PDB file of C-alpha atoms in Angstrom:
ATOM      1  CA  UNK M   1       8.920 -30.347-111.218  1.00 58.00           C
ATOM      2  CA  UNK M   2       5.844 -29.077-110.665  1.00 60.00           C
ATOM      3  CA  UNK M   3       5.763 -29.950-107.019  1.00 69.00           C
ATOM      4  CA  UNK M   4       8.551 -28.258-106.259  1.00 75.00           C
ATOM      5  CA  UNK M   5       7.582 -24.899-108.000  1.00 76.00           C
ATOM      6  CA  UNK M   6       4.055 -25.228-106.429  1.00 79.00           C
ATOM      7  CA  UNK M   7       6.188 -25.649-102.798  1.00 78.00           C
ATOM      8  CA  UNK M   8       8.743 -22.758-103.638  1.00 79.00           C
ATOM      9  CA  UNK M   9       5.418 -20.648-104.549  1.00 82.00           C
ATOM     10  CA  UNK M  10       3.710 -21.446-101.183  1.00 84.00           C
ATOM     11  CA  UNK M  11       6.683 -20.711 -99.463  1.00 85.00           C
ATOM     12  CA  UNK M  12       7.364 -17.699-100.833  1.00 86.00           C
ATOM     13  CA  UNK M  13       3.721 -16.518-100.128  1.00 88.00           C
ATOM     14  CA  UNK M  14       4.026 -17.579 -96.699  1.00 89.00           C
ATOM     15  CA  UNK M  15       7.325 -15.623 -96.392  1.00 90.00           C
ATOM     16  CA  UNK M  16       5.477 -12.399 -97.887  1.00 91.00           C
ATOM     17  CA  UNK M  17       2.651 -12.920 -95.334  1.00 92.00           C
ATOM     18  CA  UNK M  18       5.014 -13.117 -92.315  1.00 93.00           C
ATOM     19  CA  UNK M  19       6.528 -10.057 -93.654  1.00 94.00           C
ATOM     20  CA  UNK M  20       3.713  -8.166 -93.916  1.00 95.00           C
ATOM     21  CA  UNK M  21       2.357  -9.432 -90.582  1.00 95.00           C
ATOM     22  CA  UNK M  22       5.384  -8.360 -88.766  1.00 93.00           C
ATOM     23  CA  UNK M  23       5.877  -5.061 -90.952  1.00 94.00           C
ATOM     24  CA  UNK M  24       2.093  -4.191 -89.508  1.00 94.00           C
ATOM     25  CA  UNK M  25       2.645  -5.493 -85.855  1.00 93.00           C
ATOM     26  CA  UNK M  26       6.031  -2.971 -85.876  1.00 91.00           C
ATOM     27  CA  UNK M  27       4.008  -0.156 -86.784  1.00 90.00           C
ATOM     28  CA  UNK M  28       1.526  -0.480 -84.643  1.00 90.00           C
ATOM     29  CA  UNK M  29       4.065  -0.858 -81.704  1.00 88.00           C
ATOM     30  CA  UNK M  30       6.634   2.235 -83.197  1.00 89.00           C
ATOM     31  CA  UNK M  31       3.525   4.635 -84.006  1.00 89.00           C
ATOM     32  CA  UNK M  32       3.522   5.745 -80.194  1.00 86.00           C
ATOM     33  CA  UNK M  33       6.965   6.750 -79.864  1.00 86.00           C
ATOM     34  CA  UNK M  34       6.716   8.347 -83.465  1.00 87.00           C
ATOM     35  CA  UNK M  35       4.266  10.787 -82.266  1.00 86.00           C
ATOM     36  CA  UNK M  36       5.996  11.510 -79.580  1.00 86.00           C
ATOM     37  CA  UNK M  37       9.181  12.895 -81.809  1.00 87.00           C
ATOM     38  CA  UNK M  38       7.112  14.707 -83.937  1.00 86.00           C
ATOM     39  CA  UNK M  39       4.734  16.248 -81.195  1.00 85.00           C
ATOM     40  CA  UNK M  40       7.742  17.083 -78.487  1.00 86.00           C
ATOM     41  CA  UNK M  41       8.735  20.178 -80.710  1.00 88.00           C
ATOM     42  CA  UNK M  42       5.416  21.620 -81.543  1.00 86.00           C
ATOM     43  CA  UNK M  43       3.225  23.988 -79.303  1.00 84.00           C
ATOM     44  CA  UNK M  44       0.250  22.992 -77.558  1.00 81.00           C
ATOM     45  CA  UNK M  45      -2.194  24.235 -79.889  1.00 82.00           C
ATOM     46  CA  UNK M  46      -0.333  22.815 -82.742  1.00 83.00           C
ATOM     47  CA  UNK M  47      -0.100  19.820 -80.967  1.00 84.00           C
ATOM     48  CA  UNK M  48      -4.129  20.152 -80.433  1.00 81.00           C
ATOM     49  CA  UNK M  49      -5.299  21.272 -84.294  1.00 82.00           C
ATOM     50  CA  UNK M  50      -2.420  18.346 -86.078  1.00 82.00           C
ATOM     51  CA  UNK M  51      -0.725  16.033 -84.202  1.00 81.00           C
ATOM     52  CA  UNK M  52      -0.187  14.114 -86.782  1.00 80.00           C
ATOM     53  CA  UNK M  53       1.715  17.002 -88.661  1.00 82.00           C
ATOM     54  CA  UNK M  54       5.825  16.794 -88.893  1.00 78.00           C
ATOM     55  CA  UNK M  55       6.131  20.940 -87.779  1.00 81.00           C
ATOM     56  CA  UNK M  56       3.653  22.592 -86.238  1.00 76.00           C
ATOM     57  CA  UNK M  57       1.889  25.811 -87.950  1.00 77.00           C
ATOM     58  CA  UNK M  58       4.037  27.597 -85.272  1.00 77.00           C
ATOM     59  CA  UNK M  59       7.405  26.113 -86.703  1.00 79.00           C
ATOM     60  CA  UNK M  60      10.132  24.040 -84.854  1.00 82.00           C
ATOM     61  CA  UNK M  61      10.482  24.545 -80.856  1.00 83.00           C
ATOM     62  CA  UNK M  62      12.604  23.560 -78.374  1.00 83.00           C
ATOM     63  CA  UNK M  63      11.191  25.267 -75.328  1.00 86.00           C
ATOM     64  CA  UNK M  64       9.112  22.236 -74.459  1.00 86.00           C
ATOM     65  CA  UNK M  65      12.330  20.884 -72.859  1.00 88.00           C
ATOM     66  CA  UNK M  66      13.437  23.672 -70.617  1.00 89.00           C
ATOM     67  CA  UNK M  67      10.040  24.460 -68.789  1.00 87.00           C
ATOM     68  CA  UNK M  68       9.317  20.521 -68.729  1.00 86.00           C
ATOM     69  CA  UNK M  69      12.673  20.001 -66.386  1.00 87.00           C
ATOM     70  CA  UNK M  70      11.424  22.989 -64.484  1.00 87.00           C
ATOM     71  CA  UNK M  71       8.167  22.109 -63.682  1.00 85.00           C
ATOM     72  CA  UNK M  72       8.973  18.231 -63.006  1.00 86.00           C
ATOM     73  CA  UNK M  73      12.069  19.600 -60.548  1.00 88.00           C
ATOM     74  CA  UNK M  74      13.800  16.900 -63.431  1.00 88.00           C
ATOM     75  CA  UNK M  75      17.316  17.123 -61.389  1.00 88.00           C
ATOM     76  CA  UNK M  76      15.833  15.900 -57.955  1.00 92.00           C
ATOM     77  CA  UNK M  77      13.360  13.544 -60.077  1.00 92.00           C
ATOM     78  CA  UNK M  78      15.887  11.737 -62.247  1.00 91.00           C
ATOM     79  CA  UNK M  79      18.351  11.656 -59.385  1.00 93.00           C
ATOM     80  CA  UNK M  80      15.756   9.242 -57.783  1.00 94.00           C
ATOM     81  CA  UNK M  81      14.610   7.367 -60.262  1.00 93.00           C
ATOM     82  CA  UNK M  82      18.695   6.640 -60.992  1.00 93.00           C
ATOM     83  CA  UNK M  83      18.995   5.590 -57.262  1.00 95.00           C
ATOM     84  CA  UNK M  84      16.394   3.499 -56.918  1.00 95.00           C
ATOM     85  CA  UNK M  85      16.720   1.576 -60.139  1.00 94.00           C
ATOM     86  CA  UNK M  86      20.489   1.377 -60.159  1.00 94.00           C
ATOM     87  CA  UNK M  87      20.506  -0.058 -56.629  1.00 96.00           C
ATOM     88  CA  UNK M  88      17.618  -2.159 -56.976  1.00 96.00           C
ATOM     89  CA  UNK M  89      19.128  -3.987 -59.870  1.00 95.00           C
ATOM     90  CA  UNK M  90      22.235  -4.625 -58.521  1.00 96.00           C
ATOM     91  CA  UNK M  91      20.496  -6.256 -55.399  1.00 96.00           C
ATOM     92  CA  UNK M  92      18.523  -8.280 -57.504  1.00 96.00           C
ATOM     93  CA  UNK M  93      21.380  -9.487 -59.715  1.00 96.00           C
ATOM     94  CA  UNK M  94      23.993 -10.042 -57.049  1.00 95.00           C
ATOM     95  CA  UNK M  95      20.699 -12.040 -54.579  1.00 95.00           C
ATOM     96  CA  UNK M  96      19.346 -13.833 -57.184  1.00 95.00           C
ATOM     97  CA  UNK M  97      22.575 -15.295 -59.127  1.00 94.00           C
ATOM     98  CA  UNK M  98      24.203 -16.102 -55.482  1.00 94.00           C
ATOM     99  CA  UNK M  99      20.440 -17.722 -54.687  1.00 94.00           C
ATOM    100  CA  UNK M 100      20.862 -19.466 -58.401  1.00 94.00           C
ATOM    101  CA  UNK M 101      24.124 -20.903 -58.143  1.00 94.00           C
ATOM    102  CA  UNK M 102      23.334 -22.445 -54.361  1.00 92.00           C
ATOM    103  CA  UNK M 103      20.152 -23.925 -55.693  1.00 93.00           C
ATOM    104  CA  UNK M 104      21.990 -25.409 -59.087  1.00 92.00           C
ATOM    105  CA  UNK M 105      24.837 -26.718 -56.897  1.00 90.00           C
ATOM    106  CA  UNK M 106      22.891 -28.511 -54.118  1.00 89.00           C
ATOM    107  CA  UNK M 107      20.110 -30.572 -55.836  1.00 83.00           C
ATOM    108  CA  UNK M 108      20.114 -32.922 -52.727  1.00 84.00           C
ATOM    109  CA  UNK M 109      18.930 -30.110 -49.999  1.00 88.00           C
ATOM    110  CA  UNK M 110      14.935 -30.279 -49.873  1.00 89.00           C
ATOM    111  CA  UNK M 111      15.165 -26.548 -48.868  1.00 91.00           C
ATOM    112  CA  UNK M 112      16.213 -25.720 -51.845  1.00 89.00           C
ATOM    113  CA  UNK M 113      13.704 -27.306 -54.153  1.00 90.00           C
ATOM    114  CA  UNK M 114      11.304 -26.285 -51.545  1.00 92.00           C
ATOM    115  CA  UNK M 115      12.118 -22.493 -52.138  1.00 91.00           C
ATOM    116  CA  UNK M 116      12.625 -22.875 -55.629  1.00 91.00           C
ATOM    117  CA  UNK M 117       8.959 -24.126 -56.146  1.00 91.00           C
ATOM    118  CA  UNK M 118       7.914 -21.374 -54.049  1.00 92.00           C
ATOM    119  CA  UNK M 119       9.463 -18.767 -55.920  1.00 91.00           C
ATOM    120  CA  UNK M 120       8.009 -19.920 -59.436  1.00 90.00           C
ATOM    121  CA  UNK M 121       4.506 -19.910 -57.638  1.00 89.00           C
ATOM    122  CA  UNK M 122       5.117 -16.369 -56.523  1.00 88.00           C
ATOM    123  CA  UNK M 123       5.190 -15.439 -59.783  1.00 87.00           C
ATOM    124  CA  UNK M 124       1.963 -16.022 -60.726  1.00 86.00           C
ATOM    125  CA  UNK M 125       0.378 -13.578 -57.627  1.00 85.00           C
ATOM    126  CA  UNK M 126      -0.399 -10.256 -59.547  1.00 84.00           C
ATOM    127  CA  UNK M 127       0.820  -7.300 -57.101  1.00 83.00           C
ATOM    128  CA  UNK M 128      -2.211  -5.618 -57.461  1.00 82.00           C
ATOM    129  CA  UNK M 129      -3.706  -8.489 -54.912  1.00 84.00           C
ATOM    130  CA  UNK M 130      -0.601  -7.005 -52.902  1.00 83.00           C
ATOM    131  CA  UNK M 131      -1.423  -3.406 -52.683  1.00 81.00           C
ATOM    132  CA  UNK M 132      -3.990  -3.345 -49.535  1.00 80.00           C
ATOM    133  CA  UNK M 133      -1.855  -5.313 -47.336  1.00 83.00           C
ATOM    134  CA  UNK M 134       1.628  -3.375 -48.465  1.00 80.00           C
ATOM    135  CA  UNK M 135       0.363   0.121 -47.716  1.00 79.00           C
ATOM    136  CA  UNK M 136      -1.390  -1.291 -44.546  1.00 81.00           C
ATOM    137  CA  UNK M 137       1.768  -3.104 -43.182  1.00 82.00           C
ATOM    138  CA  UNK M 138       4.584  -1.204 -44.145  1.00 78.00           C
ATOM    139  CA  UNK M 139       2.747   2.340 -43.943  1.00 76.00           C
ATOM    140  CA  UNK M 140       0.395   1.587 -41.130  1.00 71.00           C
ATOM    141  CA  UNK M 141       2.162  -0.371 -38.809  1.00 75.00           C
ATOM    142  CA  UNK M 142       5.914  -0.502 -39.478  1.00 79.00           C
ATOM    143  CA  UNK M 143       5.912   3.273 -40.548  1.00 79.00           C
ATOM    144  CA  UNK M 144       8.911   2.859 -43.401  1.00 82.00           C
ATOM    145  CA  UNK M 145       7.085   4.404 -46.449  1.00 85.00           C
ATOM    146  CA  UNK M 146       8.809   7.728 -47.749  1.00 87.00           C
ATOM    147  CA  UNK M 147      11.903   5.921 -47.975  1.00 88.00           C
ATOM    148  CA  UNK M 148      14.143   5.218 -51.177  1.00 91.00           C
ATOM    149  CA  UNK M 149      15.466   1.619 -49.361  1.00 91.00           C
ATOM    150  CA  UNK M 150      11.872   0.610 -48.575  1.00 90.00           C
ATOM    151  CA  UNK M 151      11.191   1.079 -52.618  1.00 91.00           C
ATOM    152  CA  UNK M 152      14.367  -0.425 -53.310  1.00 94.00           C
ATOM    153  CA  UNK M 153      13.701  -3.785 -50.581  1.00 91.00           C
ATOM    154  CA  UNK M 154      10.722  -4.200 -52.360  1.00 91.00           C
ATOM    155  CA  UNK M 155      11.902  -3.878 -56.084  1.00 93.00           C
ATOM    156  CA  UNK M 156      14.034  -6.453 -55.428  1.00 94.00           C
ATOM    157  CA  UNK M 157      11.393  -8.688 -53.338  1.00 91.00           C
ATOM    158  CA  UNK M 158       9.246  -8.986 -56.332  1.00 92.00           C
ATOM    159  CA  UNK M 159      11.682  -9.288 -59.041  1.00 93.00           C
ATOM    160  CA  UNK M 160      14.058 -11.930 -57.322  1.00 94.00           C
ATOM    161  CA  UNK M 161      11.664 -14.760 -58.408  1.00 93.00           C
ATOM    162  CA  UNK M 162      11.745 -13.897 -61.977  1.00 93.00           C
ATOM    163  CA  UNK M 163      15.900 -13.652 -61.682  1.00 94.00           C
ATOM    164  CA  UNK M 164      16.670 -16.749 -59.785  1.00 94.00           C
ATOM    165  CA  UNK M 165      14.561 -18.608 -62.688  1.00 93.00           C
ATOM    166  CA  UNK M 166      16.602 -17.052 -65.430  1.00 91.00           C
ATOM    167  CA  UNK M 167      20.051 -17.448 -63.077  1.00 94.00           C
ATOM    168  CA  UNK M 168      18.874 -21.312 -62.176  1.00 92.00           C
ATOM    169  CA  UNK M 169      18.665 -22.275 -65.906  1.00 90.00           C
ATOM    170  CA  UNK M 170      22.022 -20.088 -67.202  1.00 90.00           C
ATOM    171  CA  UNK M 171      24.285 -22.047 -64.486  1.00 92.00           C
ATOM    172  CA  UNK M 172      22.252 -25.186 -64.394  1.00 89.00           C
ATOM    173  CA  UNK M 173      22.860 -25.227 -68.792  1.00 87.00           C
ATOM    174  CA  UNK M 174      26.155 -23.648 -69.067  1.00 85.00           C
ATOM    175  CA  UNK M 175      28.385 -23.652 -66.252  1.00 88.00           C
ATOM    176  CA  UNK M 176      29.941 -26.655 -66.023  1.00 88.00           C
ATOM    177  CA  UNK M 177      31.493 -28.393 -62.841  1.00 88.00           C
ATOM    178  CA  UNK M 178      34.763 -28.968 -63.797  1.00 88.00           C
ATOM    179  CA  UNK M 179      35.096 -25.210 -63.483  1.00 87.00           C
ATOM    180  CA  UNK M 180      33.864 -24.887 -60.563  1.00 87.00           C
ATOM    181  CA  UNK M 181      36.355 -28.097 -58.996  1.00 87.00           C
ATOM    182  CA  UNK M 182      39.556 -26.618 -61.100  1.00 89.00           C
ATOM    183  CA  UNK M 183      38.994 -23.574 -58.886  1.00 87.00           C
ATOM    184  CA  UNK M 184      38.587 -25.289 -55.473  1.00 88.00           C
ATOM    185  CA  UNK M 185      41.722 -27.424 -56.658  1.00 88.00           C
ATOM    186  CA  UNK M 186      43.496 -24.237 -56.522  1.00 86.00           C
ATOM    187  CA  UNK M 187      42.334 -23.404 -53.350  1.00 86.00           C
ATOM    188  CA  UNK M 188      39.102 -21.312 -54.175  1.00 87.00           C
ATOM    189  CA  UNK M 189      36.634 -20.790 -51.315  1.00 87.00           C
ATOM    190  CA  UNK M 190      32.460 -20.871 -52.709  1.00 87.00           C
ATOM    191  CA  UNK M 191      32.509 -17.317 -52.482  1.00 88.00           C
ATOM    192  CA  UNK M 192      35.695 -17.015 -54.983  1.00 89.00           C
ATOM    193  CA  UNK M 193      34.493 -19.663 -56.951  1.00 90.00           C
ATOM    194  CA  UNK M 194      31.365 -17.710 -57.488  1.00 90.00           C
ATOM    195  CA  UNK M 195      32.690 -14.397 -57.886  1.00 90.00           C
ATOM    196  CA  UNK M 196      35.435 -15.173 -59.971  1.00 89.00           C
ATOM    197  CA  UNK M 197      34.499 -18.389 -61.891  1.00 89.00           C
ATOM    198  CA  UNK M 198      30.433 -18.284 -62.459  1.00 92.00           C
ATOM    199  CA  UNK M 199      29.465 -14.805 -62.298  1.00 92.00           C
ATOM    200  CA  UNK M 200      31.805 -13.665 -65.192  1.00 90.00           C
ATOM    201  CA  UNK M 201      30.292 -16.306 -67.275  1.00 90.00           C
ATOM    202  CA  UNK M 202      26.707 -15.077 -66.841  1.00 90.00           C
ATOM    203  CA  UNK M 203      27.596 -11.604 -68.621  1.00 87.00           C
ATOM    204  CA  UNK M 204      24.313 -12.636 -70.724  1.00 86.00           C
ATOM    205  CA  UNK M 205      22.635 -13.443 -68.401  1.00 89.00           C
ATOM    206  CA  UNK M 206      23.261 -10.332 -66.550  1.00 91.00           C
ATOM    207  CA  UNK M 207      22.381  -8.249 -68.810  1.00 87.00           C
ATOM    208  CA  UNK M 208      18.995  -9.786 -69.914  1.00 87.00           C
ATOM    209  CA  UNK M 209      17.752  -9.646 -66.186  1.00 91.00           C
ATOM    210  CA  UNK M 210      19.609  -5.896 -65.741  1.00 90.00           C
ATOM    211  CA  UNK M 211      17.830  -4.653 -68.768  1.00 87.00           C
ATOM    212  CA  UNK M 212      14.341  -5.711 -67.710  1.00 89.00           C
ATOM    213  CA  UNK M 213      14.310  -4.994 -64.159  1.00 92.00           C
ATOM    214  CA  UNK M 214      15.660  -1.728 -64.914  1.00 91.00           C
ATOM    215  CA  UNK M 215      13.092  -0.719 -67.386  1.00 88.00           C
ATOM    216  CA  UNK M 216      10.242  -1.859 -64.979  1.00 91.00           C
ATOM    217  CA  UNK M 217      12.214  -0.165 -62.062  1.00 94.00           C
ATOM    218  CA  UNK M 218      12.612   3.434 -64.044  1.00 92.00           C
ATOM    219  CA  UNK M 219       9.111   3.280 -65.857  1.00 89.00           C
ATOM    220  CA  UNK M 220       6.964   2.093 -62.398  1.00 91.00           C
ATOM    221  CA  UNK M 221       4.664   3.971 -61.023  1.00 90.00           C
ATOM    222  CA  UNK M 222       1.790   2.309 -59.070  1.00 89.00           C
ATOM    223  CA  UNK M 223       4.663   0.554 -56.495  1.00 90.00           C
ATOM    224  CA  UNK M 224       6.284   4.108 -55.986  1.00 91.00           C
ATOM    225  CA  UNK M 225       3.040   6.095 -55.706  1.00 89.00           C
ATOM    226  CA  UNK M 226       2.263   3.928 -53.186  1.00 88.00           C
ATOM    227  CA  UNK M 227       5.263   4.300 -51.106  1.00 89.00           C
ATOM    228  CA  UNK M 228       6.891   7.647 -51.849  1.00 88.00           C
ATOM    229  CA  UNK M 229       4.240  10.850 -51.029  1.00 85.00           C
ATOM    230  CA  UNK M 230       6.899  13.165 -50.117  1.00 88.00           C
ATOM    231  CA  UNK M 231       7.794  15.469 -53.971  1.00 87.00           C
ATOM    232  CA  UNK M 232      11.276  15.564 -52.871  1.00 90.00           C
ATOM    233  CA  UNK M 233      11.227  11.968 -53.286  1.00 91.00           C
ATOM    234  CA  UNK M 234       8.760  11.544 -56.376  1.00 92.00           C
ATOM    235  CA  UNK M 235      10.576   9.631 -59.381  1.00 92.00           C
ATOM    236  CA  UNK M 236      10.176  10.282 -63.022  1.00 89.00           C
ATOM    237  CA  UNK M 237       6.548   8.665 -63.634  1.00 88.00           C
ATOM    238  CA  UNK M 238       5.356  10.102 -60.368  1.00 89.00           C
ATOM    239  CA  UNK M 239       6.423  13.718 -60.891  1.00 87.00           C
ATOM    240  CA  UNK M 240       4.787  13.674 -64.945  1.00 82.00           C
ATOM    241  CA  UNK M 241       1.492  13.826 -62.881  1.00 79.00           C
ATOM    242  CA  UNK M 242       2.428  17.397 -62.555  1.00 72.00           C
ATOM    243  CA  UNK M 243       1.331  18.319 -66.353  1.00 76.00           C
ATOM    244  CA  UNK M 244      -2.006  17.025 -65.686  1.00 73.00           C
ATOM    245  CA  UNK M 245      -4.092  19.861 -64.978  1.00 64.00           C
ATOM    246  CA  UNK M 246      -7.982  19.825 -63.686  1.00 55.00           C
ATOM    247  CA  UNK M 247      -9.402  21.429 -66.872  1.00 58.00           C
ATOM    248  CA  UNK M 248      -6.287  21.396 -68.831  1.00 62.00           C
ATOM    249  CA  UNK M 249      -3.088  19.889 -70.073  1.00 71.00           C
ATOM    250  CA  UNK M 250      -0.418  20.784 -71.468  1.00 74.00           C
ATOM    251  CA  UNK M 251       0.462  17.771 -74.253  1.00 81.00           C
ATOM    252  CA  UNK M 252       3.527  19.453 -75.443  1.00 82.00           C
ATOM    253  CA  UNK M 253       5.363  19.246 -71.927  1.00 83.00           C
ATOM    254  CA  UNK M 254       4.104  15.701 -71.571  1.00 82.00           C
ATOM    255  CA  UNK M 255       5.683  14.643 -74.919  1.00 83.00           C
ATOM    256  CA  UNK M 256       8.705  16.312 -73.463  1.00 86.00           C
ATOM    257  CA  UNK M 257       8.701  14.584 -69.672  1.00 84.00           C
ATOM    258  CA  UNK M 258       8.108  11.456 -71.512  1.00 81.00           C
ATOM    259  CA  UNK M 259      10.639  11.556 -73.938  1.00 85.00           C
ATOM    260  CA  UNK M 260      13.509  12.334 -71.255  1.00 84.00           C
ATOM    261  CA  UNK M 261      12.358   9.570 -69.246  1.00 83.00           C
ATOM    262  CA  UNK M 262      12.767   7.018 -72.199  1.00 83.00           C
ATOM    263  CA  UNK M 263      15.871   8.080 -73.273  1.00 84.00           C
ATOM    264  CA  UNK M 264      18.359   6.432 -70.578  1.00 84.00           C
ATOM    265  CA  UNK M 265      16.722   3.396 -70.375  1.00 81.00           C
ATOM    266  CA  UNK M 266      17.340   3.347 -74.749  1.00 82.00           C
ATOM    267  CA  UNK M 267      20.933   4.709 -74.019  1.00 84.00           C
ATOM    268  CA  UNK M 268      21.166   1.358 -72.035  1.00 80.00           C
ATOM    269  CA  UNK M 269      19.360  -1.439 -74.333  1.00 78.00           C
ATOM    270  CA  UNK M 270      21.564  -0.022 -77.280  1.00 79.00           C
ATOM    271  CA  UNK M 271      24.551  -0.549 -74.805  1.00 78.00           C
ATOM    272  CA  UNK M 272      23.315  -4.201 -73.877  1.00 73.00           C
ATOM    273  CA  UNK M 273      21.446  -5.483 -76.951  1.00 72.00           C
ATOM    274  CA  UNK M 274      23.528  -7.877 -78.046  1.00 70.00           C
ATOM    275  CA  UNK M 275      23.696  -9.935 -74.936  1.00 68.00           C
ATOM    276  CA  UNK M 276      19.969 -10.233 -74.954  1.00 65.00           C
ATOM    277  CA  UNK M 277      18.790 -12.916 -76.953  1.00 62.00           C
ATOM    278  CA  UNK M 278      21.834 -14.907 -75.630  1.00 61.00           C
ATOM    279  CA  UNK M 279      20.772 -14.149 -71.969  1.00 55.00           C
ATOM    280  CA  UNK M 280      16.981 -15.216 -72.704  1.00 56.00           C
ATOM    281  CA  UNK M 281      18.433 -18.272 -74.416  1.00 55.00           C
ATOM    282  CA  UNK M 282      20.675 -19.180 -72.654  1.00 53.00           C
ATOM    283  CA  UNK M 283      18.869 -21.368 -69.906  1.00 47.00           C
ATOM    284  CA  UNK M 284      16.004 -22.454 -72.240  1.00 47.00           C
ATOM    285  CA  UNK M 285      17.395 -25.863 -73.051  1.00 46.00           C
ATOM    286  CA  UNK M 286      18.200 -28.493 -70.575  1.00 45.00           C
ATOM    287  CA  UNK M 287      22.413 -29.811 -70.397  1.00 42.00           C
TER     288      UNK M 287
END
């Protein structure tokens, strides 16, 4: 009896401790964004005396907004970054679960294990080893920087390896053959059988790799910096360089430019949240 309350005891303790671990580790992660709802509707120099005040000495503003999207040129800004990450994330979806399902469903070709290896090695090369050579290549001699497709090309170039991984082990796991040979028994070419047979069945999938790409897509800045110099191309993180004065800067507008480029990639993790875990999952244990 009194091994068991001594267990329930310890166990109870070390439920309490994970608690308050985790309970410290989300505050430490939510204290950011906190600060940047309670700053985004103060003035600067309320923003400058308390930042850690709910409303300002000034009282509640909203003008932050307005002159943020005016200085940032927001419509042009957010029209990019929406191009760009919506088109590279389709690209990398549709490449790397067509790539995926090829590899899965010819284990015999050397090319593919070949290509497969290579791609998991790629992802170890941090792009910042990258960055000379890119610029050189593609600005120097090729001359295709300034262009939305070049920053889309290469979106997709460096995410594919990541996607194919998470494709590989979601059709490898879960999409069984007899699928696959039902369709061609009913006269299904590869390309239907993919399209209408495995690709519906990686909705999780989908949305795990949609969800990440797209955050790093909307929220990068070194790749486009280095490839878009024209404003009327500048996305979201580029054009917030624009409240960062010499001498001065504005905090309040920042708060605001930040905040409106956070808030569609939220819209969309509330929207796919629940395939998420499943898509991470989903290729983590071998059939």
């Amino acid at each position: 009896m009194l091994d068991n309350e001594r267990a329930a005891r310890q166990k109870l303790i070390s439920k309490v401790v994970m608690w308050i671990i985790l309970l410290v580790l989300f505050v430490c992660f939510i204290f950011p964004f906190v600060l940047v709802i309670i700053n985004v509707f103060k003035t600067k120099a309320d923003i400058t005396s308390n930042p850690l005040a709910l409303i300002g000495a000034h009282g509640f503003t909203l003008k932050n907004f307005p002159e943020a999207m005016k200085k940032m040129n927001f419509g042009r800004v957010f029209l990019n970054s929406a191009i760009i990450t919506t088109s590279a994330t389709v690209l990398t979806i549709l490449f790397s679960s067509m790539t995926a399902f090829v590899m899965v469903r010819n284990p015999k070709w050397k090319i593919c294990s070949i290509v497969f290896s290579l791609m998991i090695a790629s992802m170890v090369i941090p792009f910042q080893v990258l960055m000379v050579p890119l610029v050189s290549v593609y600005g120097g001699t090729l001359g295709v920087l300034n262009h939305r497709l070049t920053l889309i090309l290469l979106h997709v170039g460096f995410s594919v390896s990541m996607a194919v991984f998470m494709f590989h082990g979601a059709i490898k796991t879960n999409i069984p053959m007899e699928l696959e040979e039902a369709a061609t028994i009913d006269g299904c070419s590869r390309w239907q059988t993919w399209w209408k047979v495995v690709f519906p069945l990686l909705k999780p999938t989908i949305a795990t790799v949609a969800i990440i790409n797209a955050m790093a897509y909307w929220n990068d800045y070194l790749l486009p910096s280095l490839v878009l110099t024209k404003k009327e191309l500048y996305t979201i993180p580029i054009a917030t360089q624009a409240f960062y004065g010499t001498y001065s800067t504005d905090i309040g507008l920042v708060m605001a430019a930040l905040l409106l480029a956070m808030l569609p990639i939220l819209i969309l993790y509330v929207f796919l949240q629940r395939y998420i875990v499943e898509g991470v999952t989903s290729g983590a244990v071998k059939g």
